[in-house]
Short mmCIF file of C-alpha atoms in Angstrom, two decimals:
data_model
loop_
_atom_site.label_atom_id
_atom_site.label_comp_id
_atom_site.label_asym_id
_atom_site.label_seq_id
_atom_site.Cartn_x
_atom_site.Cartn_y
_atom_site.Cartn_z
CA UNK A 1 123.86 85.36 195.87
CA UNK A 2 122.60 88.75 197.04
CA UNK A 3 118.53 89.19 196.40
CA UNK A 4 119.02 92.39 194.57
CA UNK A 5 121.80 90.20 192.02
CA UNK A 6 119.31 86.98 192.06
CA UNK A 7 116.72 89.48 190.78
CA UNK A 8 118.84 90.49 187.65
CA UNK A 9 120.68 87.29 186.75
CA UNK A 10 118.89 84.97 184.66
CA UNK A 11 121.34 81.64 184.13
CA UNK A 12 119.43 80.46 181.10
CA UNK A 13 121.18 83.59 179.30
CA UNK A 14 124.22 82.44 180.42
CA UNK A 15 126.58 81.36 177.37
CA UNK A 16 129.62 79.02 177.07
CA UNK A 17 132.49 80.55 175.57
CA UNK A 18 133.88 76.95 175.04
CA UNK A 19 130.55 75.49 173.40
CA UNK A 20 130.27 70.73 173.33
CA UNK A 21 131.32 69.93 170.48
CA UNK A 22 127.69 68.15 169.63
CA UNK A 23 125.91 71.03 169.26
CA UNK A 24 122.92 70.81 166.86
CA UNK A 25 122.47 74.23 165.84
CA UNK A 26 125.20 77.01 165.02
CA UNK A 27 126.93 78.55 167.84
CA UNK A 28 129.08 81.74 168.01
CA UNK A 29 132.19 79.71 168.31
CA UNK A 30 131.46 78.30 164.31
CA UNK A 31 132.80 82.00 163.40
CA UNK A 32 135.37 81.86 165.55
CA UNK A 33 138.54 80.61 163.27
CA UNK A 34 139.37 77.61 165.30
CA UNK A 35 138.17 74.03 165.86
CA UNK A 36 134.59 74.46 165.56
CA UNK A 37 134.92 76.75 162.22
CA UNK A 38 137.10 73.72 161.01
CA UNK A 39 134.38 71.48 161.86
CA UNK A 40 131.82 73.09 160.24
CA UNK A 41 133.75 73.35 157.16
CA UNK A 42 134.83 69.80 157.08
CA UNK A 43 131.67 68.28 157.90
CA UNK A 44 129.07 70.62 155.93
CA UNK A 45 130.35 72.52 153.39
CA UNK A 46 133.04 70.50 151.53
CA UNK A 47 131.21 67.55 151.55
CA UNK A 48 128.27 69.48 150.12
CA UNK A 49 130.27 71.15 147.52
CA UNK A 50 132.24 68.46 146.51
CA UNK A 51 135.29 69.39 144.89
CA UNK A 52 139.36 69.82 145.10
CA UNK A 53 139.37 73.09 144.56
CA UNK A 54 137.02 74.01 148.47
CA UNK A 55 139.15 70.97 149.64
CA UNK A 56 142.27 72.79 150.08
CA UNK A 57 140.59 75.00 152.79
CA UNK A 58 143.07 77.58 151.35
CA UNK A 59 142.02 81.55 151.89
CA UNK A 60 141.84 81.89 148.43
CA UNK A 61 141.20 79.49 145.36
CA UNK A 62 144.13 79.34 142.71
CA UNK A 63 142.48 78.73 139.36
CA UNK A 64 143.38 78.04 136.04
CA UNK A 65 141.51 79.84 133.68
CA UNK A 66 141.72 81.02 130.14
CA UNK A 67 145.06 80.63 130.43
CA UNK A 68 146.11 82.53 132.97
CA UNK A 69 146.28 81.57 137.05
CA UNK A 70 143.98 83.68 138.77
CA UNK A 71 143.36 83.71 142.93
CA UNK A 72 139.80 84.11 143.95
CA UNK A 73 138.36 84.79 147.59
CA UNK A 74 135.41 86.29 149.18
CA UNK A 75 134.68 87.08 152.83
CA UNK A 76 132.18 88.29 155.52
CA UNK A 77 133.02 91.22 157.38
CA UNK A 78 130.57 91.92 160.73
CA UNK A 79 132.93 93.91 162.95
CA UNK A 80 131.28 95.56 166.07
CA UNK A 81 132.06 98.36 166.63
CA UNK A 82 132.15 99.18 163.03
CA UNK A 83 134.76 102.34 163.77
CA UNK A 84 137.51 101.54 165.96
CA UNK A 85 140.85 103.10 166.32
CA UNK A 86 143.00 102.31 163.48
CA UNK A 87 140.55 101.91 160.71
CA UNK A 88 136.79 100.39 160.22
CA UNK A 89 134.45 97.88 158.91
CA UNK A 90 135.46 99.31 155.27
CA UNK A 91 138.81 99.26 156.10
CA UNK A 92 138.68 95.50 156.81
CA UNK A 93 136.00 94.53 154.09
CA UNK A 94 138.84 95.52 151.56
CA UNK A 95 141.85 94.72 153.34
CA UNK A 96 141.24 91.53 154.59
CA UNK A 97 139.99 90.15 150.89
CA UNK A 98 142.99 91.75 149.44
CA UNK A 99 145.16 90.22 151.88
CA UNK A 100 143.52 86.99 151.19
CA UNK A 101 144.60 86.89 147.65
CA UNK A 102 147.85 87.78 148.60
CA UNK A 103 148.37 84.85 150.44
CA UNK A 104 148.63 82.54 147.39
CA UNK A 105 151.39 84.84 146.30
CA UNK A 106 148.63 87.34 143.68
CA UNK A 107 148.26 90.38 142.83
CA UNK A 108 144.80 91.58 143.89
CA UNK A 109 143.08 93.40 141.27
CA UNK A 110 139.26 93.78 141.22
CA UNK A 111 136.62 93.46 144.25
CA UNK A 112 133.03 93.30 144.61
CA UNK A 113 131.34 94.81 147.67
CA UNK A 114 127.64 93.74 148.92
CA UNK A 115 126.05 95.79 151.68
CA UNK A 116 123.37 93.96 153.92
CA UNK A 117 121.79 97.17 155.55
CA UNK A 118 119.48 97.55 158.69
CA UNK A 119 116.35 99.53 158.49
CA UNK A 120 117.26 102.32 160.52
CA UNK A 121 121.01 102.79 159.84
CA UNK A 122 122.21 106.82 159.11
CA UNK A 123 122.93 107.13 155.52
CA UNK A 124 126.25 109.11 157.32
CA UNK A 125 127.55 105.79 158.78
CA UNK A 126 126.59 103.93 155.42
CA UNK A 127 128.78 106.58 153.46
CA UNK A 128 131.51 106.75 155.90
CA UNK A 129 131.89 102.92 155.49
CA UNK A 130 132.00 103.60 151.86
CA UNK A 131 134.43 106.31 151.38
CA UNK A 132 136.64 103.96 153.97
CA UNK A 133 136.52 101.54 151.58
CA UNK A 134 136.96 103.55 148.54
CA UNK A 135 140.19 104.77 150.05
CA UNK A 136 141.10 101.52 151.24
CA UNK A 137 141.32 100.11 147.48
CA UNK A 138 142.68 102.81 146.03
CA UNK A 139 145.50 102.17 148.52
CA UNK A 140 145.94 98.71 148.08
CA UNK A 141 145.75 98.97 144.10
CA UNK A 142 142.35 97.52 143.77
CA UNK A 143 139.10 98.40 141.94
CA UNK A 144 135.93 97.94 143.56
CA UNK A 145 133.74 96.73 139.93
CA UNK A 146 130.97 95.86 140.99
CA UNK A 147 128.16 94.74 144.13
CA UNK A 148 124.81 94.64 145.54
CA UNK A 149 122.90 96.32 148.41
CA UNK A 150 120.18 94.51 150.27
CA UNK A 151 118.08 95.96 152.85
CA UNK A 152 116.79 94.02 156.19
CA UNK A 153 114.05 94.96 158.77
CA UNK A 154 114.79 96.79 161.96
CA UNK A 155 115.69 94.01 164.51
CA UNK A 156 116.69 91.46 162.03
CA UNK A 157 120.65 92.56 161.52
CA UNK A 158 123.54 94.26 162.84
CA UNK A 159 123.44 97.32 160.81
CA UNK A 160 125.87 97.25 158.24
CA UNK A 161 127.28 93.78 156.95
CA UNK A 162 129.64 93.78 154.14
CA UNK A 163 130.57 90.95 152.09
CA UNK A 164 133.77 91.79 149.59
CA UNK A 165 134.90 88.80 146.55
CA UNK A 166 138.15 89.45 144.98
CA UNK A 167 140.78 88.35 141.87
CA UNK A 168 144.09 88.54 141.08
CA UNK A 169 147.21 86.90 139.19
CA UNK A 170 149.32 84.78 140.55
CA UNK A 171 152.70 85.10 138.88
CA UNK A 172 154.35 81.86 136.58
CA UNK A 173 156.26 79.91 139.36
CA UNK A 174 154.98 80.62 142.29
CA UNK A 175 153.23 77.75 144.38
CA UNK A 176 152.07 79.16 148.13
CA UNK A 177 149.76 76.69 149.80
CA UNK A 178 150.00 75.25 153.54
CA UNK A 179 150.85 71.56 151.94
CA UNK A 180 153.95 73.01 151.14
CA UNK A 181 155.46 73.87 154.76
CA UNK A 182 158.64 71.25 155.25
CA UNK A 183 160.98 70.55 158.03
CA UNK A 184 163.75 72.98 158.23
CA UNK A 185 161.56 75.97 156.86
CA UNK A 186 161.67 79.08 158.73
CA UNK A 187 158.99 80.39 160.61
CA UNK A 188 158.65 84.44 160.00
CA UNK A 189 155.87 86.80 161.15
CA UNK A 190 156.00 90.43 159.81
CA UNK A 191 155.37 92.37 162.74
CA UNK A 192 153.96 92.72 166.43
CA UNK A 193 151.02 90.59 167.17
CA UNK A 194 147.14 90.92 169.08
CA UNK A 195 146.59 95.02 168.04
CA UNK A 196 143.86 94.24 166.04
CA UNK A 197 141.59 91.90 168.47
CA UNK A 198 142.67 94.10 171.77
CA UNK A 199 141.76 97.69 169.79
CA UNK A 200 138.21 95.91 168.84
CA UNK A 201 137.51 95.05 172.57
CA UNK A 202 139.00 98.06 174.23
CA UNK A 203 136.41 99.86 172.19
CA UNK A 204 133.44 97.11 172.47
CA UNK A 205 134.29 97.09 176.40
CA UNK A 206 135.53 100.97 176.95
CA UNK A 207 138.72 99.62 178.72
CA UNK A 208 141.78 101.74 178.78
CA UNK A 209 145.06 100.15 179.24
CA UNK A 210 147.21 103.52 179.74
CA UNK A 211 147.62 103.51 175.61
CA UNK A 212 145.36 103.69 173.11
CA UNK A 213 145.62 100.37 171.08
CA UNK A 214 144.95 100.75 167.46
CA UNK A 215 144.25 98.64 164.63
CA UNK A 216 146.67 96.61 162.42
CA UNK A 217 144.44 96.69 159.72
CA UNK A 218 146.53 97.12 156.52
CA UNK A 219 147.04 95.53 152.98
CA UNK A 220 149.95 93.30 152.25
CA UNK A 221 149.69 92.56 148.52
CA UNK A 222 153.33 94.95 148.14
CA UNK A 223 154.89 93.26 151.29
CA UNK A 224 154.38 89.69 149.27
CA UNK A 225 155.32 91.13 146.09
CA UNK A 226 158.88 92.59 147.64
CA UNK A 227 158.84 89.03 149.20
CA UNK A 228 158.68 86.95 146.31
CA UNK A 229 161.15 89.23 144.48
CA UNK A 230 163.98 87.73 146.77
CA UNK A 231 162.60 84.06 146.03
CA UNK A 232 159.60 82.53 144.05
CA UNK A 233 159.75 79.90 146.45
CA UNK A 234 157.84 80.68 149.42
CA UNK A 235 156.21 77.61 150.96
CA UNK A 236 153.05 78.59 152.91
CA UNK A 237 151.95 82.47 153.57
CA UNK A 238 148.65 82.95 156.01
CA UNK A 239 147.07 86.16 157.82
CA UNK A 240 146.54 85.15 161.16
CA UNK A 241 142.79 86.68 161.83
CA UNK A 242 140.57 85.20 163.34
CA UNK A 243 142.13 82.71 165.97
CA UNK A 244 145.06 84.35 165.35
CA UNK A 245 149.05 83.14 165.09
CA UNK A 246 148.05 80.01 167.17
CA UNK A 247 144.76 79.09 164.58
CA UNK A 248 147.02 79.61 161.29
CA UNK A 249 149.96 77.23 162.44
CA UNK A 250 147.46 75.01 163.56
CA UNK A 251 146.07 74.33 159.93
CA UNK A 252 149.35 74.93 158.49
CA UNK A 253 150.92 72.38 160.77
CA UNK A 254 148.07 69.76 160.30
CA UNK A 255 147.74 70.46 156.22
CA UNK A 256 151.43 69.77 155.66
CA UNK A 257 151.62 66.55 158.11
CA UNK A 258 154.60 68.51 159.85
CA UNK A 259 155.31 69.91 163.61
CA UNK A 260 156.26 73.86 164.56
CA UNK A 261 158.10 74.90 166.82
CA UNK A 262 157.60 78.63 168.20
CA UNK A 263 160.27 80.28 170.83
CA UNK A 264 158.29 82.21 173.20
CA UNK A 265 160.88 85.33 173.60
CA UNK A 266 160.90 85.80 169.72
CA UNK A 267 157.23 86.23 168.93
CA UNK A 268 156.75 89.86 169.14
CA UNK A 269 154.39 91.20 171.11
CA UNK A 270 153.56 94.52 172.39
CA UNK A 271 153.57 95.29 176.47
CA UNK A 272 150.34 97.38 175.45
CA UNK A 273 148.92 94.37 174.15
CA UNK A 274 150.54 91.88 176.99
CA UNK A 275 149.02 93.53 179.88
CA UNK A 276 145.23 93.82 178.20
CA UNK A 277 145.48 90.14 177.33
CA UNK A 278 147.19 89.35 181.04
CA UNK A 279 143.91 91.52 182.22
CA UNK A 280 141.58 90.13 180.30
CA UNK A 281 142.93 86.04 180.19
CA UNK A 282 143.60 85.83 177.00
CA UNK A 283 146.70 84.71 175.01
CA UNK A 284 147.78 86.93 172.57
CA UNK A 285 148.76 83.99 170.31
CA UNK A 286 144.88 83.68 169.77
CA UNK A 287 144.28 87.57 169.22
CA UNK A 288 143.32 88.30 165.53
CA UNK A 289 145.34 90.39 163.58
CA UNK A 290 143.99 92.21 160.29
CA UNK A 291 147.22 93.75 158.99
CA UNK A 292 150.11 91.24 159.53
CA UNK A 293 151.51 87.29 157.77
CA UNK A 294 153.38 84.15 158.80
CA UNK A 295 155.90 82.91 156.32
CA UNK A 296 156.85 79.73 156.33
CA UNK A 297 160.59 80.33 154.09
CA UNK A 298 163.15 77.85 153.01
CA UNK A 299 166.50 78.34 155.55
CA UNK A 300 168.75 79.18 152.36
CA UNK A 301 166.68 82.32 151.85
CA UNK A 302 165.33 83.42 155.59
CA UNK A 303 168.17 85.90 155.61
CA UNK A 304 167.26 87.58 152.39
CA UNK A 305 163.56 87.42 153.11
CA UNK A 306 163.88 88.56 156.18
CA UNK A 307 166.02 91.81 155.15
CA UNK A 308 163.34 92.47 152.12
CA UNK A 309 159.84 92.26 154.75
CA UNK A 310 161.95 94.86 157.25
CA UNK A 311 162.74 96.79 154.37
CA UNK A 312 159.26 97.25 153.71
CA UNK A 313 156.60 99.36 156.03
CA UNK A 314 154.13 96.20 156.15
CA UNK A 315 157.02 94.65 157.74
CA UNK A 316 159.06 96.57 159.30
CA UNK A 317 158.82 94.45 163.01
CA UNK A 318 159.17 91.13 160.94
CA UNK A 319 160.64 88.51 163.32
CA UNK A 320 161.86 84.92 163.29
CA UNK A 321 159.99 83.26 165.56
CA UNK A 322 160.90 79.50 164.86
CA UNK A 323 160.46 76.95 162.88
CA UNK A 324 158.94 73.52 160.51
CA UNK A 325 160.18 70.46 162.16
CA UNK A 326 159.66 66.90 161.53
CA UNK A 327 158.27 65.83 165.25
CA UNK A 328 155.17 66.43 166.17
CA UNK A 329 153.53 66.34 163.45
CA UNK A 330 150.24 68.42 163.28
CA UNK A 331 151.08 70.32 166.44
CA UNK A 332 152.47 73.59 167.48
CA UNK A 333 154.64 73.74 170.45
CA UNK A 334 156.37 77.06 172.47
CA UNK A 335 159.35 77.10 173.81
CA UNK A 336 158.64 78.95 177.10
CA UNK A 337 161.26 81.19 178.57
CA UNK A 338 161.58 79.31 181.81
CA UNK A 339 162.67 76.11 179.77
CA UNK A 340 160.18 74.56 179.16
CA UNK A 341 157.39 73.59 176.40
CA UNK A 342 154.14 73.48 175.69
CA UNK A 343 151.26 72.74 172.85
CA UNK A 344 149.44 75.57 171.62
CA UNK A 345 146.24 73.74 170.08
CA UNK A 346 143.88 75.02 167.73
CA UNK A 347 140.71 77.21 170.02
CA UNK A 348 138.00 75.29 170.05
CA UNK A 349 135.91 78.46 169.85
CA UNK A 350 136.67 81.94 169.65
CA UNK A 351 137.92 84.76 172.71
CA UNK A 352 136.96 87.35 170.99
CA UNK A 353 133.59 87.56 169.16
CA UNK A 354 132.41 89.82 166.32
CA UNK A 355 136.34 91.33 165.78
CA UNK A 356 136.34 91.05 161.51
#
């Protein structure tokens, strides 16, 4: 190692993107979406809560109550850079809870939004967070009612944190859960995958790939509700954020006991976002996406489905890109375009830190 290099390089900084499995104390890779997030779920918080409700490990609670069926979420949002091309921190502290209620089939309705601020932060880039998320709701249909604002010393955040909980209906018949995936179910996502994670690095990094790579960020309560006007009956919806396509078949595939089966050449994905991952070494399966869903649809009404997402803007780039199958169960598998196959696990940890 050159002196000059020796001189700057301190190895006990050094981190492990890949982090043992042992660890005793919380790691990056527990926010990551994948294995470790699971863990930490599984082996802290649901046995600490102790109920059916958490067990489902859906992303959003369907409850009975007073009556009606209501879905009920809440989520962190800790984005760095907190602008980025395609949207911002408030874009994704209201889309991403709205989407999250979507996914059990509801109709978002109200959010709450609580600001942890750093001493220090411009009011400007407080109020431009704000006004992203005011327009933001009134996009998606939603009503911010209510939240809190809590203040940290200088050095002891991130500047702005955001922390959005959310409501909605779920209509009479309609039963979305990852349980419900069965063989023969098609596999449909609604549109090109990775833009969100690459746009948040390009930025973080200041890499240029030729393009500018923006944000998927986008709410898909409408794209469910044209969905579920061709059929009631779809089995398992899931926004593939953090740990991306690969992390959401992963727990679909392991809650529902069943295998998946992905064709390589049908998962849409854009050359902009090919050649940053095949520059950076990642694999776009694992790249979060803020503004796009996998469906998991029964065969007799792929067709009809599939013609209602394409019909919409949310999903105009839907694609089939395989499907349920009885082998395997638990695991996803790709159909690679040279014949072959292989598993796509669930990441242990994350590739992309700090991205929603």
């Amino acid at each position: 190692m050159p002196e000059q290099l020796a001189d700057t390089v301190d190895p006990a900084n050094w981190t492990c993107p890949a982090p043992l499995r042992d660890q005793p104390v919380v790691v990056m890779g527990h926010g990551g979406g994948g294995a470790l997030s699971a863990e930490l779920m599984e082996q802290v918080f649901v046995p600490a809560y102790g109920n059916a409700t958490l067990a489902a490990l859906a992303d959003s609670a369907v409850l009975e109550l007073g009556g009606a069926r209501l879905a009920f979420s809440t989520d962190s949002y800790v984005v760095r850079p907190l602008f980025f091309p395609g949207g911002s921190l408030g874009d994704l502290a209201v889309n991403g809870t709205v989407n999250d209620l979507a996914m059990s089939g509801a109709r978002p309705a109200y959010l709450s939004a609580a600001f942890v601020l750093e001493e220090g932060v411009e009011l400007s880039v407080v109020g431009r967070i704000a006004r992203a998320m005011g327009a933001a709701a009134k996009a998606a249909g939603v009503t911010i009612a209510t939240g809190d604002t809590k203040v940290v010393e200088s050095g002891h955040g991130d500047g702005v944190y955001v922390t959005t909980a959310g409501v909605g209906l779920v209509p009479d018949g309609v039963d979305i859960r990852p349980q419900r995936a069965r063989p023969g179910d098609v596999v449909i996502v609604s549109g090109p995958i990775g833009l969100h994670g690459v746009a948040i690095m390009s930025v973080r990094e200041g890499l240029e790939f030729g393009v500018e790579i923006a944000s998927d960020t986008a709410p898909l309560a409408d794209l469910v509700a044209a969905m579920l006007a061709v059929t009631p009956d779809i089995h398992v919806l899931r926004d593939p954020t953090r740990g991306g396509l690969a992390a959401s078949l992963n727990e679909i595939a392991r809650a529902s006991g069943t295998g998946v089966r992905l064709q390589e050449r049908a998962v849409p994905v854009p050359d902009a976002v090919a050649n940053a991952c095949g520059f950076l070494g990642l694999d776009p399966l694992y790249v979060a996406n803020e503004g796009r869903l996998v469906a998991f649809v029964p065969p007799s009404a792929a067709d009809e489905v599939l013609a209602a997402m394409r019909a919409h803007p949310q999903g105009a780039g839907a694609t089939l890109i395989g499907e349920c199958v009885a082998e395997h169960p638990g695991m996803v598998v790709v159909a690679t375009g040279l014949g072959g196959t292989r598993v796509v696990d669930l990441p242990l940890g994350e590739q992309l830190p700090r991205i929603c």
